Coordinates of C-alpha atoms in Angstrom, one line a residue:
X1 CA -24.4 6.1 2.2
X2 CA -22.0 9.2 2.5
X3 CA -22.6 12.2 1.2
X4 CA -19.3 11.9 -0.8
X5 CA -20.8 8.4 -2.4
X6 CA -24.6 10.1 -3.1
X7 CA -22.6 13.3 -4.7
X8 CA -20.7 10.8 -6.9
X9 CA -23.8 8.9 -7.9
X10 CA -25.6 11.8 -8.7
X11 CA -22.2 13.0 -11.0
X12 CA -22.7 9.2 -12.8
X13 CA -26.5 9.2 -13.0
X14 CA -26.9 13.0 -14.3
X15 CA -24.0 12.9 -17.1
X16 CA -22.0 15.1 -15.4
X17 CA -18.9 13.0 -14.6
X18 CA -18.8 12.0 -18.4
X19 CA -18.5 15.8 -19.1
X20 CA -16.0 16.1 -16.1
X21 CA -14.0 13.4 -17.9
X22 CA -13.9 14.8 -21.0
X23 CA -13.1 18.5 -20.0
X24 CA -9.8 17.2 -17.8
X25 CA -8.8 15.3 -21.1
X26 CA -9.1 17.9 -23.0
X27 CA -7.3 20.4 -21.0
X28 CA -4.1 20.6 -18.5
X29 CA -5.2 18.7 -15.7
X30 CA -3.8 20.6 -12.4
X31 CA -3.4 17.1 -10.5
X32 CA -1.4 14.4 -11.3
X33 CA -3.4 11.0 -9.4
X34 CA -1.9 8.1 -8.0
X35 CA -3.7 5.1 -6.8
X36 CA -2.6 2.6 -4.1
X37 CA -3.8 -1.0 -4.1
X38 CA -2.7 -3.8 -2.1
X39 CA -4.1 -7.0 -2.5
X40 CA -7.7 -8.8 -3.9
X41 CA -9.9 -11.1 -1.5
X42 CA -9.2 -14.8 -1.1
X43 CA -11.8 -17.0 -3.7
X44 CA -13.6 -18.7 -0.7
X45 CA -14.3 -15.8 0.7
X46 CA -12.6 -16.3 4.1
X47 CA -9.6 -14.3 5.4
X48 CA -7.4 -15.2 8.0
X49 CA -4.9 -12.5 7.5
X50 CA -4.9 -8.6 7.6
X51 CA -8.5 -7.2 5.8
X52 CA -7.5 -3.8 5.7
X53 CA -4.8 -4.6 2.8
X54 CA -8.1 -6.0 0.5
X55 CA -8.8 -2.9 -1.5
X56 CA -10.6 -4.7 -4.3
X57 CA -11.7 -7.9 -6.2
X58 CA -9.8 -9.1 -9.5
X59 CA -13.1 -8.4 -10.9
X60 CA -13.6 -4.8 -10.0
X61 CA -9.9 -4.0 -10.7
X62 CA -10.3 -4.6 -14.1
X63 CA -13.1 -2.7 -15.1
X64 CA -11.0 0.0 -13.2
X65 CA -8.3 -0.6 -15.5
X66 CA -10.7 -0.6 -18.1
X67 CA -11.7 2.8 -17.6
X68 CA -8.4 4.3 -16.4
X69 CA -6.8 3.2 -20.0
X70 CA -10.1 4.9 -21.4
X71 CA -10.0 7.8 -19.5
X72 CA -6.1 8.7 -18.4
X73 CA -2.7 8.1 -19.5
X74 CA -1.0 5.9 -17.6
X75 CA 2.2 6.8 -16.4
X76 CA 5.1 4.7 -14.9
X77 CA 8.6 5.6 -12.5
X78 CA 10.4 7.0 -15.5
X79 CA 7.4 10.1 -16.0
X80 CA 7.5 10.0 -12.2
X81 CA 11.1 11.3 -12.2
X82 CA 10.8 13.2 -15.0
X83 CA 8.3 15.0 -13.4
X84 CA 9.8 15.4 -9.8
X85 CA 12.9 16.9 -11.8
X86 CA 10.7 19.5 -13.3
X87 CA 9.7 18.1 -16.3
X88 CA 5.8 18.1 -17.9
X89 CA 3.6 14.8 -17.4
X90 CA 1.3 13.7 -20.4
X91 CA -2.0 14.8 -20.5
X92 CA -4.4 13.6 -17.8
X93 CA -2.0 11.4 -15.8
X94 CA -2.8 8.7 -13.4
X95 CA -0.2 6.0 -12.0
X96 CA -1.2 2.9 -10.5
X97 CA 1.0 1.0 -7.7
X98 CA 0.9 -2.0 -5.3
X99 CA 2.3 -2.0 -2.2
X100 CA 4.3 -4.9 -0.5
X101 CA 4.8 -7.7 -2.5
X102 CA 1.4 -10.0 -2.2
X103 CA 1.5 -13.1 -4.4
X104 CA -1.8 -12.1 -6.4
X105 CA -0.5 -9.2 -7.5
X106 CA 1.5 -11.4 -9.8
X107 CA -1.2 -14.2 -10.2
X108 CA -4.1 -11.9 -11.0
X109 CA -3.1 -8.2 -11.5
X110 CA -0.2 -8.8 -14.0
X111 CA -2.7 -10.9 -16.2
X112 CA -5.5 -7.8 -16.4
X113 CA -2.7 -4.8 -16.4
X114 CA -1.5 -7.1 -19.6
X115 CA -4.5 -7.7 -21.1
X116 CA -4.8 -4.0 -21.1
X117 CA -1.5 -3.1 -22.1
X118 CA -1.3 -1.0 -18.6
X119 CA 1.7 -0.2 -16.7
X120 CA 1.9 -0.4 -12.9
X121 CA 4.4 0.1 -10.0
X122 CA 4.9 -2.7 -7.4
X123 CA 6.8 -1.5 -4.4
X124 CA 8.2 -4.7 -2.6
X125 CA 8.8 -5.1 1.2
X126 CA 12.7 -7.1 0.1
X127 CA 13.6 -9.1 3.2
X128 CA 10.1 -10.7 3.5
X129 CA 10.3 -12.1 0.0
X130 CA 14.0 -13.2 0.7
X131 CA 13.1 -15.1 3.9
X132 CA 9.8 -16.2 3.7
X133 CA 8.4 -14.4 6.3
X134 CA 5.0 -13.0 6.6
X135 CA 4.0 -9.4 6.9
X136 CA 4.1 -8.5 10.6
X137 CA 0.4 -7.1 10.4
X138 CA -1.1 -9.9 8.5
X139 CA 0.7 -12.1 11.3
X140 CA -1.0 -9.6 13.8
X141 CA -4.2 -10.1 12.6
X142 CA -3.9 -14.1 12.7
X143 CA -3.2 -14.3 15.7
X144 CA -6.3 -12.1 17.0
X145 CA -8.5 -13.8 14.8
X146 CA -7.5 -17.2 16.0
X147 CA -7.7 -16.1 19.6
X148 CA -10.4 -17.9 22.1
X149 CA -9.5 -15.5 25.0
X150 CA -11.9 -12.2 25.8
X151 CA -9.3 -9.9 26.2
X152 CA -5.5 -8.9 24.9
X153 CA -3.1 -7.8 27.4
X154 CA 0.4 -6.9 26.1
X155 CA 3.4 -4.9 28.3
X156 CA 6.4 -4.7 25.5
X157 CA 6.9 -2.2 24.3
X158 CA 4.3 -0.4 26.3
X159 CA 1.4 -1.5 28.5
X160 CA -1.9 -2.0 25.5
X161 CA -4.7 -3.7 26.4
X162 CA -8.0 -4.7 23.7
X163 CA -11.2 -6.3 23.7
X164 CA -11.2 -8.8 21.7
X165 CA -15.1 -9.2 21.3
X166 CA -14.7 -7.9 17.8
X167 CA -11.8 -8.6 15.8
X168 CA -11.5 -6.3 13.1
X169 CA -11.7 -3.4 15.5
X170 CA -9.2 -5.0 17.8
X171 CA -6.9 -5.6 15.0
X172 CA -7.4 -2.1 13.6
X173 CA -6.6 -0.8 17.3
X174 CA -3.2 -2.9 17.5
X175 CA -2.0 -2.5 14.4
X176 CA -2.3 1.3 15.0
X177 CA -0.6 1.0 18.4
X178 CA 2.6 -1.4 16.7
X179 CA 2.7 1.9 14.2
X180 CA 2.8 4.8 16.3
X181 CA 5.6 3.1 19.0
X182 CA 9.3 4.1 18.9
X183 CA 12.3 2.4 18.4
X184 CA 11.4 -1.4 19.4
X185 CA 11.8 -5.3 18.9
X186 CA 9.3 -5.8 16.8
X187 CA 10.4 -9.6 17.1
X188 CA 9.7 -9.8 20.4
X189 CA 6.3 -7.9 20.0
X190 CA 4.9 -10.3 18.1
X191 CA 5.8 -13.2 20.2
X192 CA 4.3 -11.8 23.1
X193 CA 1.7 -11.5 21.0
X194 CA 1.2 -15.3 20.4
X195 CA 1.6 -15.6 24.1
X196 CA -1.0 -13.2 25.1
X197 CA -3.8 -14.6 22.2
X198 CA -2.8 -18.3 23.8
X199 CA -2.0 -18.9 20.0
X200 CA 1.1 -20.9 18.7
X201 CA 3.4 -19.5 16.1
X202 CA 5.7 -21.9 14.7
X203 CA 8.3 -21.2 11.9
X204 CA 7.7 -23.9 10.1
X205 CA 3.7 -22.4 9.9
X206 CA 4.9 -18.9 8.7
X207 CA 6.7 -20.3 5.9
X208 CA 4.1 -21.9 4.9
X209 CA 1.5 -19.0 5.5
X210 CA 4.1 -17.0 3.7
X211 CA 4.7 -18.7 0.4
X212 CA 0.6 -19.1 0.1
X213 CA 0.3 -15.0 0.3
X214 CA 3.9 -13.3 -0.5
X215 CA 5.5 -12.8 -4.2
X216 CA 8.6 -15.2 -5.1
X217 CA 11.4 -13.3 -6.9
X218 CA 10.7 -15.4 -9.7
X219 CA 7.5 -13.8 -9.6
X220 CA 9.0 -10.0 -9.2
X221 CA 11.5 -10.9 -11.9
X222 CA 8.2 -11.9 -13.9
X223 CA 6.6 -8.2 -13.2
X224 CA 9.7 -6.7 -14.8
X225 CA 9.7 -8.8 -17.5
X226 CA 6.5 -8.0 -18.5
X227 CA 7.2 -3.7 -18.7
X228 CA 6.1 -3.6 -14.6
X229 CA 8.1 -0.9 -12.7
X230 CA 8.9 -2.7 -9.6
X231 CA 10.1 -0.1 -6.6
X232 CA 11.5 -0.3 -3.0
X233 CA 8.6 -0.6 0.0
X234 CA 12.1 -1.1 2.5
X235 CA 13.2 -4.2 3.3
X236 CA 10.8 -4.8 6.7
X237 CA 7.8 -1.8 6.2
X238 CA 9.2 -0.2 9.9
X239 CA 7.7 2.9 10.2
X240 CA 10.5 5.1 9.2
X241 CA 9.6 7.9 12.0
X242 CA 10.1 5.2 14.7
X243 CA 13.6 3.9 13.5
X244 CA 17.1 4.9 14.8
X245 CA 19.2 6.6 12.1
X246 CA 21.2 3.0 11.6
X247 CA 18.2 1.0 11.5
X248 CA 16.9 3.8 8.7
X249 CA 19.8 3.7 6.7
X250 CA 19.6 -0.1 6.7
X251 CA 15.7 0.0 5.7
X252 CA 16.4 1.9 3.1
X253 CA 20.0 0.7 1.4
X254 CA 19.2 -2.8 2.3
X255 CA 16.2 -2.8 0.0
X256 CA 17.9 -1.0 -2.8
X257 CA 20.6 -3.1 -2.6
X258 CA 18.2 -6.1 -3.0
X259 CA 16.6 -5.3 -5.9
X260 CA 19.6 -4.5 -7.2
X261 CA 21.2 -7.9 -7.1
X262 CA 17.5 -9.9 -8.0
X263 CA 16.1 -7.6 -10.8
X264 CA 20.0 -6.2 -12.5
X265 CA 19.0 -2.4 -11.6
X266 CA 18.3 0.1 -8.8
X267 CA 15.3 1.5 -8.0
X268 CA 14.3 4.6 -8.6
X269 CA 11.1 5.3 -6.3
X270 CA 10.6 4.9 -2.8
X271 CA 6.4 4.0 -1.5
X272 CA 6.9 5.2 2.3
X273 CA 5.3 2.1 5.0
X274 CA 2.5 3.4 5.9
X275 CA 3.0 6.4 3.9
X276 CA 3.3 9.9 5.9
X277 CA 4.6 12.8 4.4
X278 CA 7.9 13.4 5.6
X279 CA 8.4 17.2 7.2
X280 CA 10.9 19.5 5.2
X281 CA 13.5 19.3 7.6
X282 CA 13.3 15.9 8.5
X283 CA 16.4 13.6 8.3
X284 CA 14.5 10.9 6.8
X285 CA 14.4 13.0 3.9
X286 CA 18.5 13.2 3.9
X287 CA 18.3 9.6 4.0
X288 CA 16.6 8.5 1.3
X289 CA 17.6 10.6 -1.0
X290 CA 21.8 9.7 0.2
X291 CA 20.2 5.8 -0.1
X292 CA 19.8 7.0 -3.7
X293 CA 16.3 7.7 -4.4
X294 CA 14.8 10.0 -7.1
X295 CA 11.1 10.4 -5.6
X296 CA 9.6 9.3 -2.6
X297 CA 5.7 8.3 -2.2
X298 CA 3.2 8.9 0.4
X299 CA -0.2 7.5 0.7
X300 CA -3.6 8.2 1.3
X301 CA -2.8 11.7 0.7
X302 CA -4.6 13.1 -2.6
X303 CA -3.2 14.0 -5.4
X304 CA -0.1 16.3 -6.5
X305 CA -0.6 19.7 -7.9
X306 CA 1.1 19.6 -11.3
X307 CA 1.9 23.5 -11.4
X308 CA 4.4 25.5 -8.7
X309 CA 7.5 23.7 -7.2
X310 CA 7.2 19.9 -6.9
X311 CA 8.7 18.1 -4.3
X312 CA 10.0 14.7 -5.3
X313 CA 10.0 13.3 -1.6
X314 CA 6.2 13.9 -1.2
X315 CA 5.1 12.5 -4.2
X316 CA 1.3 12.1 -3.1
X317 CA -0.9 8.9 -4.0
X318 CA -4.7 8.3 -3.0
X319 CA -5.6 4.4 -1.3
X320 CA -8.1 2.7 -3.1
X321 CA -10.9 1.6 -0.8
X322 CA -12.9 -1.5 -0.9
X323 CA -16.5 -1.6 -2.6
X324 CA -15.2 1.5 -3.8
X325 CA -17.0 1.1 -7.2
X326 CA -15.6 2.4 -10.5
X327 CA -17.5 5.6 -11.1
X328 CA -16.9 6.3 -7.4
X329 CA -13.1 6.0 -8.5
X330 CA -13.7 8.2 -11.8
X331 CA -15.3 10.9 -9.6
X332 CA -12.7 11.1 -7.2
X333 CA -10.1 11.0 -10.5
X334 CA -12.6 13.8 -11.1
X335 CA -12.9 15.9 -8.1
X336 CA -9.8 14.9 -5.6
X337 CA -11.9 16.5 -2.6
X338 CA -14.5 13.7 -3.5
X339 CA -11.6 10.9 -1.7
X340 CA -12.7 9.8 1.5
X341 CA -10.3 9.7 4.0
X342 CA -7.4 7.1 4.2
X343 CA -8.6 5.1 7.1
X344 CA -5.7 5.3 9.2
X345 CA -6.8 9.0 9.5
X346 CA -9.8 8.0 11.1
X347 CA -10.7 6.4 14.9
X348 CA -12.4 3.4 14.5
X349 CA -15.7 2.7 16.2
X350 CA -16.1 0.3 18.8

């Protein structure tokens, strides 16, 4: 167990997080908190797709919900803004978002956020739910898993090479090379891909694979309808660091313009793929905010400081991990310094 994990059960089993609790409710918390959760395990129990997007079950997600309405206020887009703007936040804020657009978000996290009357941001990948494709990582990962062959091999868009002797860490090794490349046909990535697993990739297969895991708009529509923020994710969760200036501006006014024309209105917020703080003087920060964003969100990055200049393009949110456990969660709500790292921050082992 970490030492992060033994501190935090030490906080639940001594009393001390309940006084923690009560003394950030009771005063001006300096943080505002943000958590990031993708999708919930399959009911069987086997997963052919991405595992690094499970960050919960439906079960423990609602006892964190439980907790966070008990604990928090619960804060949506519009607080968000007002905030980034230089507004004040309610006390003891927390925000909770999905990323991407997975089809259980709808089918189990809309039923516990409204059984709680709790709001939450969904930030939808757009051209994935238009054209029923799946997500390029969770494709990634099915085609490792189903692999026979000992080793990967690819050349485009640069010479990588993986044993494949255990998957998750070979997974976790190519989806970290796909992220950090430059400008390149993803497209034609992944069908090498297929090639170098020996694994065949139909369209007729992704469709499928896709309307079993991804949202509908129907089903988006639904979130909105129900007092869910819904927020852009881009339209094909690129890295934004590896695109072309064209390619960005199409990421980023494509999926606006989408969501526009499915759910009647713009949105407001941006989640960042992948979610790296953007530098000061970077031009993706021109970008999105001439795309028409308010705020932009990063990931995996703590929480925001509520006092001093905000900056509404670094918008910080902390990913939820899996097992985490809910007075884990409380304690890190807690003490931010508590969070353990967001795992692409860390080399895996193998």
């Amino acid at each position: 167990m970490s030492k992060r994990r033994l501190l935090a059960d030490f906080l639940q089993r001594s009393g001390a997080l309940s006084t923690l609790l009560e003394l950030r409710a009771r005063t001006r918390a300096p943080w505002l908190s943000i958590l990031t959760y993708h999708r919930f395990p399959r009911a069987d129990g086997s997963e052919p797709f991405d595992e690094g997007v499970i960050d919960t079950s439906a079960e423990e997600f609602e006892q964190h919900i439980a907790s966070l309405k008990r604990h928090f206020s619960i804060v949506g887009v519009d607080e968000l803004c007002a905030f980034a703007a230089g507004g004040a936040l309610p006390p003891n804020p927390v925000a909770i978002t999905f990323d991407d657009g997975y089809r259980d978000n709808y089918e189990q996290a809309l039923p516990i956020l409204s059984r709680h009357g709790c709001k939450a941001i969904f930030f939808v990948a757009t051209s994935f739910i238009d054209q029923r494709r799946l997500y390029w990582w969770d494709r990634a990962a099915y085609l490792v898993k189903q692999s026979t062959r000992t080793t990967l091999k690819l050349s485009y868009p640069s010479e990588f090479c993986v044993e494949l002797s255990e998957p998750k860490v070979a997974i976790f090794k190519l989806l970290r090379f796909v992220k950090a490349c430059p400008p390149f046909d993803l497209e034609q990535l992944l069908c090498e891909l297929s090639v170098a697993t020996g694994v065949a990739w139909t369209r007729e297969l992704e469709r499928e694979f896709a309307d079993r895991l991804l949202m509908t708009w129907d089903d988006v529509r639904a979130l909105k309808r129900a007092g869910m923020d819904v927020g852009s994710h881009t339209r094909t969760h690129r890295i934004l660091q590896t695109l072309p200036a064209a390619e960005l501006r199409a990421e980023l006014e494509g999926s606006r313009r989408d969501l526009q024309e499915q759910l009647g209105e713009a949105p407001r917020a941006l989640a960042y793929p992948i979610g790296r703080p953007l530098p000061r003087a970077s031009p993706i920060r021109a970008a999105v905010q001439a795309a028409g964003y308010e705020i932009g969100l990063t990931n995996g990055t703590g929480p925001t400081q509520t006092w001093g200049k905000r900056d509404p393009f670094d918008i910080r949110r902390q990913t939820v991990a899996r097992d985490l456990g809910t007075s884990f969660l409380l304690s890190i709500l807690a003490l931010p310094p508590l969070a353990p790292k967001h795992p692409w921050h860390q080399v895996p082992r193998g």
